[in-house]
PDB file of C-alpha atoms in Angstrom:
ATOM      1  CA  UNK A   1      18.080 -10.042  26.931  1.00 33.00           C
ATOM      2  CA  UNK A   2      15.945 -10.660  24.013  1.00 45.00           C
ATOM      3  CA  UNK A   3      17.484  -8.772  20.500  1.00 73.00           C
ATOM      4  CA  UNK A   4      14.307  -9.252  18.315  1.00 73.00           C
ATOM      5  CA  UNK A   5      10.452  -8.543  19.598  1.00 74.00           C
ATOM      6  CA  UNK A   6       7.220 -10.863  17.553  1.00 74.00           C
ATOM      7  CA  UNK A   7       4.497  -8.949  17.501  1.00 74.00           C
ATOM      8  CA  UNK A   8       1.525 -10.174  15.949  1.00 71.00           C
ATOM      9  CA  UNK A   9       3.705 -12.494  14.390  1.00 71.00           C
ATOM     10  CA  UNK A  10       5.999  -9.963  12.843  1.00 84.00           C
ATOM     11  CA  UNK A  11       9.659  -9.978  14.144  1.00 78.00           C
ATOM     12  CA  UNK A  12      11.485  -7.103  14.523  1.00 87.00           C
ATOM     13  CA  UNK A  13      15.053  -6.249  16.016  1.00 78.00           C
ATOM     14  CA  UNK A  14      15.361  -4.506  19.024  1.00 79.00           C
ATOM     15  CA  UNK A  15      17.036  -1.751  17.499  1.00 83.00           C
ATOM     16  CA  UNK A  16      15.742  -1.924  13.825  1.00 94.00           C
ATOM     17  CA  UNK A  17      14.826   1.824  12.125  1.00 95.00           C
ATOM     18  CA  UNK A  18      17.154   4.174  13.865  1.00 91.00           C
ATOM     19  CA  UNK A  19      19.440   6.022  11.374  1.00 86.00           C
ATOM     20  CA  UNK A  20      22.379   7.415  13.398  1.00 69.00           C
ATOM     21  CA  UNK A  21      23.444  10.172  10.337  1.00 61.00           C
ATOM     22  CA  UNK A  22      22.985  13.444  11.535  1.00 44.00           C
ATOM     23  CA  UNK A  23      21.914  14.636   8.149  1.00 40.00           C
ATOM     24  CA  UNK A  24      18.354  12.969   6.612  1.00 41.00           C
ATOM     25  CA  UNK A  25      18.048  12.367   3.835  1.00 39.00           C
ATOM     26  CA  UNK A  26      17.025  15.469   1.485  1.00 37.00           C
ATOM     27  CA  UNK A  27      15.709  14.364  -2.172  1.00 35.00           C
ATOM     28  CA  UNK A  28      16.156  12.117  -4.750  1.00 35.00           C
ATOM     29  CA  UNK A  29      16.520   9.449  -7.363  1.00 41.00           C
ATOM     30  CA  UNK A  30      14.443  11.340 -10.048  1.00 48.00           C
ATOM     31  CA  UNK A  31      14.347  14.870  -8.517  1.00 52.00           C
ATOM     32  CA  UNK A  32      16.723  13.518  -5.673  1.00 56.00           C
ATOM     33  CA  UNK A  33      19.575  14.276  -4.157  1.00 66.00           C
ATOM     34  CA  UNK A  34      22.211  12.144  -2.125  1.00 78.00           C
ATOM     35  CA  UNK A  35      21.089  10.888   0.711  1.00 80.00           C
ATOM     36  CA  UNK A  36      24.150  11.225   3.521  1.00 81.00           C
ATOM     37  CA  UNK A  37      26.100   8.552   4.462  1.00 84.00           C
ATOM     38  CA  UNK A  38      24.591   6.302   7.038  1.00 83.00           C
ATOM     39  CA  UNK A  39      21.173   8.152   6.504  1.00 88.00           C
ATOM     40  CA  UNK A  40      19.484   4.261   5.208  1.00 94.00           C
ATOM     41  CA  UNK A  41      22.106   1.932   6.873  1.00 95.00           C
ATOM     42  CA  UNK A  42      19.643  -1.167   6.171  1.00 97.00           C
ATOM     43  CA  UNK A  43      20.032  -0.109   2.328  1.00 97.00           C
ATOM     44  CA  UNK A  44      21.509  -3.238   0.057  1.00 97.00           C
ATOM     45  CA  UNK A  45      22.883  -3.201  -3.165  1.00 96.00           C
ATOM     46  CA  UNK A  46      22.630  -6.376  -5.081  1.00 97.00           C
ATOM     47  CA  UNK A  47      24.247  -8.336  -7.824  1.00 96.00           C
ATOM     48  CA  UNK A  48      22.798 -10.160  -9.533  1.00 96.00           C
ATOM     49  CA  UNK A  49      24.863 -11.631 -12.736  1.00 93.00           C
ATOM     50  CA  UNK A  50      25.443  -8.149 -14.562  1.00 91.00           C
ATOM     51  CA  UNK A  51      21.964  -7.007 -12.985  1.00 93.00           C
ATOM     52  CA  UNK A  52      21.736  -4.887  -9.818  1.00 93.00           C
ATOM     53  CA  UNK A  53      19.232  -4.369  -7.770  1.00 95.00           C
ATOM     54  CA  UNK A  54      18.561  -2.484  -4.558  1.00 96.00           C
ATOM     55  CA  UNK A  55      17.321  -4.333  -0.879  1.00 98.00           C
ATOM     56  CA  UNK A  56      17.029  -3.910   2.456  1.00 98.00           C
ATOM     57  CA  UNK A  57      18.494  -5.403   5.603  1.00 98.00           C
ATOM     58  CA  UNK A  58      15.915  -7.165   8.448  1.00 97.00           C
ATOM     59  CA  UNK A  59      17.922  -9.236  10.447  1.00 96.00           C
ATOM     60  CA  UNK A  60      21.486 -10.224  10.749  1.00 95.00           C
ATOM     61  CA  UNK A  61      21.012 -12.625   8.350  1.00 97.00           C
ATOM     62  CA  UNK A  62      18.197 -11.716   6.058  1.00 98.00           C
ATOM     63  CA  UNK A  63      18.450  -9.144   3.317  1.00 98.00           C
ATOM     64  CA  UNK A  64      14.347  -8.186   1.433  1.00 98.00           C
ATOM     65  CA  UNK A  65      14.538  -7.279  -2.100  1.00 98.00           C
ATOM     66  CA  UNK A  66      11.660  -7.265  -5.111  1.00 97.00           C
ATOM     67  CA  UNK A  67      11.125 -10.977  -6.474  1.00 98.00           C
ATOM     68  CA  UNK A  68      11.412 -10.413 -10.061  1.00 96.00           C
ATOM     69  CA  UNK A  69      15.548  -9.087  -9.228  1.00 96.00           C
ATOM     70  CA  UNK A  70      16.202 -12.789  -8.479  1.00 97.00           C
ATOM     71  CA  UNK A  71      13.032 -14.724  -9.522  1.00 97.00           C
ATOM     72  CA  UNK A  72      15.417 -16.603 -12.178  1.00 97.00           C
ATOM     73  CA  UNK A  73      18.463 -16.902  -9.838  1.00 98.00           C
ATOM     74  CA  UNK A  74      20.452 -18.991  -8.105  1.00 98.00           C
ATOM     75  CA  UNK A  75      22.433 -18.602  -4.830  1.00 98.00           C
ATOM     76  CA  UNK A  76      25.792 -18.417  -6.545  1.00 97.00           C
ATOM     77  CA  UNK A  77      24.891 -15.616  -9.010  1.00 98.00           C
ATOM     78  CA  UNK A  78      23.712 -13.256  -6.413  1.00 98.00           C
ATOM     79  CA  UNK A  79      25.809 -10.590  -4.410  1.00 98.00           C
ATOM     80  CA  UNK A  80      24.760  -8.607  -1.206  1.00 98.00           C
ATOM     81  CA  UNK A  81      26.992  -5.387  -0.399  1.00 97.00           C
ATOM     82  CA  UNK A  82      25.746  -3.711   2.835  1.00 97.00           C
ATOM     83  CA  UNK A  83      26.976  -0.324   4.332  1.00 94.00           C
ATOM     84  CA  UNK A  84      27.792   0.949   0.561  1.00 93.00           C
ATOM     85  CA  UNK A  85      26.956   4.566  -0.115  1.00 90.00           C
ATOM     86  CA  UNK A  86      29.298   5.754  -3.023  1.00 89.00           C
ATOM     87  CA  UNK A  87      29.829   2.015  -5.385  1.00 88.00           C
ATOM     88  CA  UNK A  88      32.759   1.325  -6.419  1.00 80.00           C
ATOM     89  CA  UNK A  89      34.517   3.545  -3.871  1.00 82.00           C
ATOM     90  CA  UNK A  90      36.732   4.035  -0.531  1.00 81.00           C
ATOM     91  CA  UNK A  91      35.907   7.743   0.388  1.00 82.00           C
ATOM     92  CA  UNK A  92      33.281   6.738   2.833  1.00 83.00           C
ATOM     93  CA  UNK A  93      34.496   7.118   6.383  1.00 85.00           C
ATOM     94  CA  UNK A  94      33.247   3.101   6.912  1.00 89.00           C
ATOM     95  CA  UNK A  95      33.850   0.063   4.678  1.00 91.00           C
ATOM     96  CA  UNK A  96      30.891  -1.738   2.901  1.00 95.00           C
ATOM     97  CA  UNK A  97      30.752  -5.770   2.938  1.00 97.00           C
ATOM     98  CA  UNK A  98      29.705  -7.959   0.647  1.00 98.00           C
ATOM     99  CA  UNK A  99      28.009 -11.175   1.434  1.00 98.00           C
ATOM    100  CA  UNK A 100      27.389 -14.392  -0.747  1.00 98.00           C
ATOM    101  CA  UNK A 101      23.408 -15.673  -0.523  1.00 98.00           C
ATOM    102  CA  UNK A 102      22.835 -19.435   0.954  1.00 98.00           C
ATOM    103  CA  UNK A 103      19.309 -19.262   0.166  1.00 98.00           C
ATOM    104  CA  UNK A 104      16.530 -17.597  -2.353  1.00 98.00           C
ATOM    105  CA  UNK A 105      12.975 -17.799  -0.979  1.00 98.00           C
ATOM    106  CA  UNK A 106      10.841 -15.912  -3.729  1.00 98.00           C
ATOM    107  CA  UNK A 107       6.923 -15.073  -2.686  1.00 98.00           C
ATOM    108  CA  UNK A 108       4.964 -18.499  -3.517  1.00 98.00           C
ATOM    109  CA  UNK A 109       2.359 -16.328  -5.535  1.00 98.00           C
ATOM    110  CA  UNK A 110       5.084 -14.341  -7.394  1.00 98.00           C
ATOM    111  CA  UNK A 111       4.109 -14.015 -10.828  1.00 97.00           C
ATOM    112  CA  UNK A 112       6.176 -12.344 -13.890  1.00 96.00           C
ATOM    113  CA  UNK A 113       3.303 -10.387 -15.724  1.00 93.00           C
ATOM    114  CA  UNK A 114       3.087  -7.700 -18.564  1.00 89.00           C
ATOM    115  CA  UNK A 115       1.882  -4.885 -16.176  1.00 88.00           C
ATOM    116  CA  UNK A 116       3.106  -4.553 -12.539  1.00 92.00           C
ATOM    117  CA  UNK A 117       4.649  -8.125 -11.396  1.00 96.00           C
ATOM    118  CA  UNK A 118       2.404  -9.953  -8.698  1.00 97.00           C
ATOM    119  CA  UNK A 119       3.423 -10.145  -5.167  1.00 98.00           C
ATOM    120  CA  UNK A 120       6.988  -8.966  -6.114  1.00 98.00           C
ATOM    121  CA  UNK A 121       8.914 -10.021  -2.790  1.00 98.00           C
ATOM    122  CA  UNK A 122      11.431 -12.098  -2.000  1.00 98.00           C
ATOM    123  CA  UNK A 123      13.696 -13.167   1.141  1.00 98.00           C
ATOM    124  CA  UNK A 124      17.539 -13.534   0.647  1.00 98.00           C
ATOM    125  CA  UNK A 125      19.597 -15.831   3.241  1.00 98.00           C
ATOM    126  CA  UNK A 126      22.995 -14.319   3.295  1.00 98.00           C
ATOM    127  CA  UNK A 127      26.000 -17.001   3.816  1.00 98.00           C
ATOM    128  CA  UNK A 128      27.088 -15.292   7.004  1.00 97.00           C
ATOM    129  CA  UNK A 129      26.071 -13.362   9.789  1.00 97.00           C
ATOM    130  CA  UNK A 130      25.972  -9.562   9.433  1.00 97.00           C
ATOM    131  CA  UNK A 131      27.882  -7.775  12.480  1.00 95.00           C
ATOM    132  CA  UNK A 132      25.248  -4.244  12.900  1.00 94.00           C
ATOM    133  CA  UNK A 133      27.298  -0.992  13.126  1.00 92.00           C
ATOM    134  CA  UNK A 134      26.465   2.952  12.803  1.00 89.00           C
ATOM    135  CA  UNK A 135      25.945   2.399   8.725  1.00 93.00           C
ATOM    136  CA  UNK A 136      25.074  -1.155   8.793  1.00 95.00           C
ATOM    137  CA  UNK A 137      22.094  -1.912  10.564  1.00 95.00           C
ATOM    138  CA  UNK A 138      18.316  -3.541   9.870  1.00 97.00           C
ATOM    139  CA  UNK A 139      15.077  -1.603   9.155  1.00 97.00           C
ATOM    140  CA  UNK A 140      11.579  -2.561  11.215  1.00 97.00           C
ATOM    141  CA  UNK A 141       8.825  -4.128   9.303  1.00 97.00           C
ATOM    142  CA  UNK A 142       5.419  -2.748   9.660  1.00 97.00           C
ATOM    143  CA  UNK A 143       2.221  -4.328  11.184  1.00 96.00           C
ATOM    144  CA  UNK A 144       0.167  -7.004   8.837  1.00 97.00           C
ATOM    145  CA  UNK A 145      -2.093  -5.124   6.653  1.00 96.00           C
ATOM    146  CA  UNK A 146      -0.957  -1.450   8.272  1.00 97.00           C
ATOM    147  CA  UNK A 147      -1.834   1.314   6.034  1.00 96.00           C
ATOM    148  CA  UNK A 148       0.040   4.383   5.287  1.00 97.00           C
ATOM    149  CA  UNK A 149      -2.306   5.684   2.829  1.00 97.00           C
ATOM    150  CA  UNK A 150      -1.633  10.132   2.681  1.00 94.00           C
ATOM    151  CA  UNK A 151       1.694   9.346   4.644  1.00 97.00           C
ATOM    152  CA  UNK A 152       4.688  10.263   2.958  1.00 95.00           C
ATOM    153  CA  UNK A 153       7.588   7.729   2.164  1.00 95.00           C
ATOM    154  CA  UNK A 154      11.552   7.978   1.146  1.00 93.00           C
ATOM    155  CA  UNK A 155      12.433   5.819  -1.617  1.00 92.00           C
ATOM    156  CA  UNK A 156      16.374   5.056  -1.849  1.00 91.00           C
ATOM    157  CA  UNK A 157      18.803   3.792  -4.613  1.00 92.00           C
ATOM    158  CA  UNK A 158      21.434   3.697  -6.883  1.00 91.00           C
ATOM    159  CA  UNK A 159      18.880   4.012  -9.996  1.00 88.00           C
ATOM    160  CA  UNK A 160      18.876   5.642 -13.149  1.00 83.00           C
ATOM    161  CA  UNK A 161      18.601   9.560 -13.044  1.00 80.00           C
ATOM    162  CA  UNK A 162      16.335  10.218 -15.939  1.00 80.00           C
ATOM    163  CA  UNK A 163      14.318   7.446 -17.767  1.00 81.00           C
ATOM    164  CA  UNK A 164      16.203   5.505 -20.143  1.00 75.00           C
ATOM    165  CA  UNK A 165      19.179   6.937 -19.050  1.00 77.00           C
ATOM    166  CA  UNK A 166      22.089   4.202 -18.576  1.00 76.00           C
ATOM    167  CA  UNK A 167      23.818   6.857 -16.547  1.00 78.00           C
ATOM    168  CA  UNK A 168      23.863   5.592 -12.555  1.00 84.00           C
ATOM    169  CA  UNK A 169      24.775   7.511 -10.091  1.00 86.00           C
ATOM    170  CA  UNK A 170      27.479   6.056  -7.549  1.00 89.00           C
ATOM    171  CA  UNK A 171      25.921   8.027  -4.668  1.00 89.00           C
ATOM    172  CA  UNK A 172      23.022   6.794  -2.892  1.00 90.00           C
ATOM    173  CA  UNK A 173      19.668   9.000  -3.988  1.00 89.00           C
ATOM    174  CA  UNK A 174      16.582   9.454  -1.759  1.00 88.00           C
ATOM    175  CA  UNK A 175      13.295  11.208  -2.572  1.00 89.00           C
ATOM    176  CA  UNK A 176      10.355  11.265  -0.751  1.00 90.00           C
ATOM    177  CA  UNK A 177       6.601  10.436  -2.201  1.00 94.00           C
ATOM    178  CA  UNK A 178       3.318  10.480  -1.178  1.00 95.00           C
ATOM    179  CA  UNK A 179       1.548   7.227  -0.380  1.00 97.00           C
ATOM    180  CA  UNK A 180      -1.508   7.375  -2.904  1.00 97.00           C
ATOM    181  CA  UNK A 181      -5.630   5.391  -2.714  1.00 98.00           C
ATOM    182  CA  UNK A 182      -5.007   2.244  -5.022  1.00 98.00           C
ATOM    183  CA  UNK A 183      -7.987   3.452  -7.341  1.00 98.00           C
ATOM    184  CA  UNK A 184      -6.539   7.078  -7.597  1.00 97.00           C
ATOM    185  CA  UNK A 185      -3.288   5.518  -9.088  1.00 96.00           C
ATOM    186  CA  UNK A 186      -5.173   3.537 -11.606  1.00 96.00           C
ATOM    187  CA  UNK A 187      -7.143   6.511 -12.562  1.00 97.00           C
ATOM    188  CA  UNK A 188      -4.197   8.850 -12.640  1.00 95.00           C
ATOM    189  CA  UNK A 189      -2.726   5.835 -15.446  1.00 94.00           C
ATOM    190  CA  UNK A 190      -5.961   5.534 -17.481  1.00 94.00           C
ATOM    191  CA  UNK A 191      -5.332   9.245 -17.666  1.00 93.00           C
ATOM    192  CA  UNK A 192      -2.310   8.138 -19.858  1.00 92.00           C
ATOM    193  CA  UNK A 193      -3.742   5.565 -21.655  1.00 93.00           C
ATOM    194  CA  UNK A 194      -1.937   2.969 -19.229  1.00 92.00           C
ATOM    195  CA  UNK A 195      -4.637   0.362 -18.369  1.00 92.00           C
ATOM    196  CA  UNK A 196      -2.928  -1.143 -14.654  1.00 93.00           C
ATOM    197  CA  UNK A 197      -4.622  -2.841 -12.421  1.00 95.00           C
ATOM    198  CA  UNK A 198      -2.911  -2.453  -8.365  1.00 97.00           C
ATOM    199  CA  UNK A 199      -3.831  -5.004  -6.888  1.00 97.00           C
ATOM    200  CA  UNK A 200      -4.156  -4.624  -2.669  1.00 98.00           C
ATOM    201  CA  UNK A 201      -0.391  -6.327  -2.462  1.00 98.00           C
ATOM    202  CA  UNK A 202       0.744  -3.095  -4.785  1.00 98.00           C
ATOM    203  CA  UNK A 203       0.828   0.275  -3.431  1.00 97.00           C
ATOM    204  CA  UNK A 204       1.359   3.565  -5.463  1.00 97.00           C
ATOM    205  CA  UNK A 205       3.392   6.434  -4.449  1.00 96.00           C
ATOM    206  CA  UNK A 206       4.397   9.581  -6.089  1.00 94.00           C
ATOM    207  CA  UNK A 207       2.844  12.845  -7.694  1.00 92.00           C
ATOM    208  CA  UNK A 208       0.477  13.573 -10.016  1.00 91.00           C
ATOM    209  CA  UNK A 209       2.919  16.173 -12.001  1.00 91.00           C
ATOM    210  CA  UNK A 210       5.632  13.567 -11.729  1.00 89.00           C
ATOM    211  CA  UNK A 211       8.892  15.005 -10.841  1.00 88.00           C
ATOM    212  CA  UNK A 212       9.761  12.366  -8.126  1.00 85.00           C
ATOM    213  CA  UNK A 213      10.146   8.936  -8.744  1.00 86.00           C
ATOM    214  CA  UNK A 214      11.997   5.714  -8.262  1.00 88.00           C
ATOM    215  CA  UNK A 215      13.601   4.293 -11.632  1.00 84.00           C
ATOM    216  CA  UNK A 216      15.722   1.895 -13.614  1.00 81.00           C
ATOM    217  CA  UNK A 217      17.985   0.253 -10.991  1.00 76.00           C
ATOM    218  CA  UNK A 218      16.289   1.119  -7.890  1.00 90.00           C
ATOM    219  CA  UNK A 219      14.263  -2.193  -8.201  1.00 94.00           C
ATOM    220  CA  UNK A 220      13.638  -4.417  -4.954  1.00 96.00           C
ATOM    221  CA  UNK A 221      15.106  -1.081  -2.963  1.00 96.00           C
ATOM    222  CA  UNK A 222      13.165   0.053  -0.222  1.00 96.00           C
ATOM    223  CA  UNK A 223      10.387   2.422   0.478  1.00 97.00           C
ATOM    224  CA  UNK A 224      10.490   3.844   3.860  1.00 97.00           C
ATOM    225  CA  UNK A 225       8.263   6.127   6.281  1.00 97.00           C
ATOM    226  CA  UNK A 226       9.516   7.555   9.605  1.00 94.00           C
ATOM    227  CA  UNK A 227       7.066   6.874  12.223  1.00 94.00           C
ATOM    228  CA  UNK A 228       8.064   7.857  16.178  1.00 90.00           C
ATOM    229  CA  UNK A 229      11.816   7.910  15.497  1.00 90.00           C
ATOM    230  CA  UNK A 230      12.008   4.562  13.508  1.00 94.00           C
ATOM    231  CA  UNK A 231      11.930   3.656   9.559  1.00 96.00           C
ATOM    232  CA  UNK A 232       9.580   1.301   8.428  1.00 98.00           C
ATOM    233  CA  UNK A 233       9.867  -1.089   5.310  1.00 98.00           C
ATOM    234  CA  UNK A 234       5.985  -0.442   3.764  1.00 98.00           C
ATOM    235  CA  UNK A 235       7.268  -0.773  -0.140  1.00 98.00           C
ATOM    236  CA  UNK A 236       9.563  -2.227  -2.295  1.00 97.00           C
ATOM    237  CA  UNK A 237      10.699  -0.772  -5.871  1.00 95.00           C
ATOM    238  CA  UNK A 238       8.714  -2.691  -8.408  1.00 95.00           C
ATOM    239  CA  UNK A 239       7.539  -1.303 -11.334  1.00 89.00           C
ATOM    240  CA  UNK A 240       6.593   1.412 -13.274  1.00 80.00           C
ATOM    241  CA  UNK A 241       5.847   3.021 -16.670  1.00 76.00           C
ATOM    242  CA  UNK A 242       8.875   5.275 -17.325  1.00 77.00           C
ATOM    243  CA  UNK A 243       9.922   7.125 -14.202  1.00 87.00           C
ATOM    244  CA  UNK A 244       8.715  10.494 -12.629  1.00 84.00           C
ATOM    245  CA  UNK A 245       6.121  10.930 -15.485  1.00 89.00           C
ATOM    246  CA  UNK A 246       2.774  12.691 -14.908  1.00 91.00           C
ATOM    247  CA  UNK A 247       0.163  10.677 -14.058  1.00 90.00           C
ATOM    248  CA  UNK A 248       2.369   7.731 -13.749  1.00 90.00           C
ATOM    249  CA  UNK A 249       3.781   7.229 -10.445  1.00 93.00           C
ATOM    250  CA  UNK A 250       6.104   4.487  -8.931  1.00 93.00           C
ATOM    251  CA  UNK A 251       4.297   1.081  -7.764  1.00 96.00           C
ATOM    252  CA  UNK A 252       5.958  -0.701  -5.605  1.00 97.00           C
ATOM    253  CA  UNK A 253       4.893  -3.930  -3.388  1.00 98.00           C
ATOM    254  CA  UNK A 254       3.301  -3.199   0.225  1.00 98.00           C
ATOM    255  CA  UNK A 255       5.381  -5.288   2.693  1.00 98.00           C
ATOM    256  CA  UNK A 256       2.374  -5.085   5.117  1.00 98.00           C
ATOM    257  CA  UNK A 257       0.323  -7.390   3.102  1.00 98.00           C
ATOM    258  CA  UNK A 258       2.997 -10.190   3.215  1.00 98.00           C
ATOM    259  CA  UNK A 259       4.752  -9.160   6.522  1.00 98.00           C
ATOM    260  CA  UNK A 260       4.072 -12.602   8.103  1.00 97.00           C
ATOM    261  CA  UNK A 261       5.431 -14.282   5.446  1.00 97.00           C
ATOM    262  CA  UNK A 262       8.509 -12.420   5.238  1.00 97.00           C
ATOM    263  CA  UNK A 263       8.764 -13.068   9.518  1.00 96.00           C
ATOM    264  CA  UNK A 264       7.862 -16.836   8.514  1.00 96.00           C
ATOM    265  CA  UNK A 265      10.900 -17.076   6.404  1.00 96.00           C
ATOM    266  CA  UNK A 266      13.418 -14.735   8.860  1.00 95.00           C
ATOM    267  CA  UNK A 267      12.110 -17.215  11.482  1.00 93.00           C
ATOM    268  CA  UNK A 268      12.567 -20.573   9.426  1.00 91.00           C
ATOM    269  CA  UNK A 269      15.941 -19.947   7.222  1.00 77.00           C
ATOM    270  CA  UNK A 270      18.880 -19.691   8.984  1.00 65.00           C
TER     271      UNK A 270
END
């Protein structure tokens, strides 16, 4: 029996996007609160040197996380934990794992830039094979070039509270957003004397008040949106200007305008 489906050249476990937690997740990160254990079980928290960053699961092997977390990294210096939900902690009722990376395939058009990084993706080969479990477990990735424009998605992470805060929580934090029109989200920054241009591999969620954001930290961590019973991977955490300001919400990349290259890699790197 087949474990992974390829549709339209997008591969996708069998059983990707089903959170088995009872409780969903309720707010977060900036105007979160914690998300329940097992709520994101595709949810990765990386190391990178003394950096961290946030990712997300795909396949047993295969972690996604934002391109500028490891851009400038090698194998060695990068750690995966999976099935984490407090850091640095046994309460949970499961243990978390950590894996070493074999491989770091960065988006060929990822570019560093003063604004909002360029096609700000990147694949991670873990060392090993990850065994799936009630916390531990992939999210699906969307159709090329779907749009969830108006739909609402859950951004998760281990990220700052308030901006410029070095306080981190050690709980996991969800919050949901709105998915916003690329044009609006320039407009809403012009408002603020931010001049940003999102390009159509950036997509903008959050509020015009602010309130709810992603932040510090939460980089390369996933945006999600529920759709018939399964989580989909449409963003990742990739920049912003300060965090839950008005007029200034999150950008993060949209996974469905480089969904086949992310299957190309899953497919290719093993």
């Amino acid at each position: 029996m087949a474990t992974t489906t390829v549709e339209n050249g997008v591969q996708n476990w069998k059983c990707c996007g089903i959170s088995l937690a009872k409780q969903t997740a309720q707010r977060r990160i900036v105007g979160g609160d914690d998300a329940g254990f097992g709520s994101f079980p595709w949810q990765a928290y990386i190391r990178i040197g003394s950096s961290r960053c946030g990712g997300s699961l795909i396949s047993r092997r295969h972690v996604v996380t934002a391109g500028h977390c490891v851009a400038r990294a090698t194998p060695r210096q990068v750690h995966v934990t999976l099935g984490d939900y407090v850091i640095n902690s046994a309460v949970e009722p499961l243990p978390a794992y950590t894996f070493g990376v074999r491989s770091i395939n960065v988006h060929p058009y990822f570019k560093f830039t003063p604004q909002a990084d360029r096609f700000d993706v990147a694949v991670l080969t873990l060392e090993r094979t990850v065994h799936f479990m009630p916390h531990i477990a992939p999210i699906c990735l969307p159709e090329k070039n779907e749009d969830f424009l108006g739909k609402f998605g859950w951004a998760a992470g281990w990220g700052a509270l308030n901006p410029g805060s070095r306080l981190r929580p050690k709980t996991l934090q969800a919050v949901d957003v709105p998915v916003l029109d690329n044009r609006v989200c320039e407009r809403w920054h012009r408002s603020n004397g931010i001049n940003v241009v999102i390009y159509p591999e950036m997509l903008c969620a959050g509020y015009r008040g602010g309130g709810k954001d992603s932040c510090q930290g939460d980089s390369g961590g996933p945006l999600m949106h529920e759709k018939s019973g399964r989580w989909f991977l449409i963003g990742i955490v990739s920049a912003g200007y300060s965090c839950a300001t008005r007029g200034q919400p999150g950008i993060y990349h949209r996974v469905a305008n480089t969904v086949d290259w992310i299957s190309h890699i899953v497919q290719t790197a093993p």
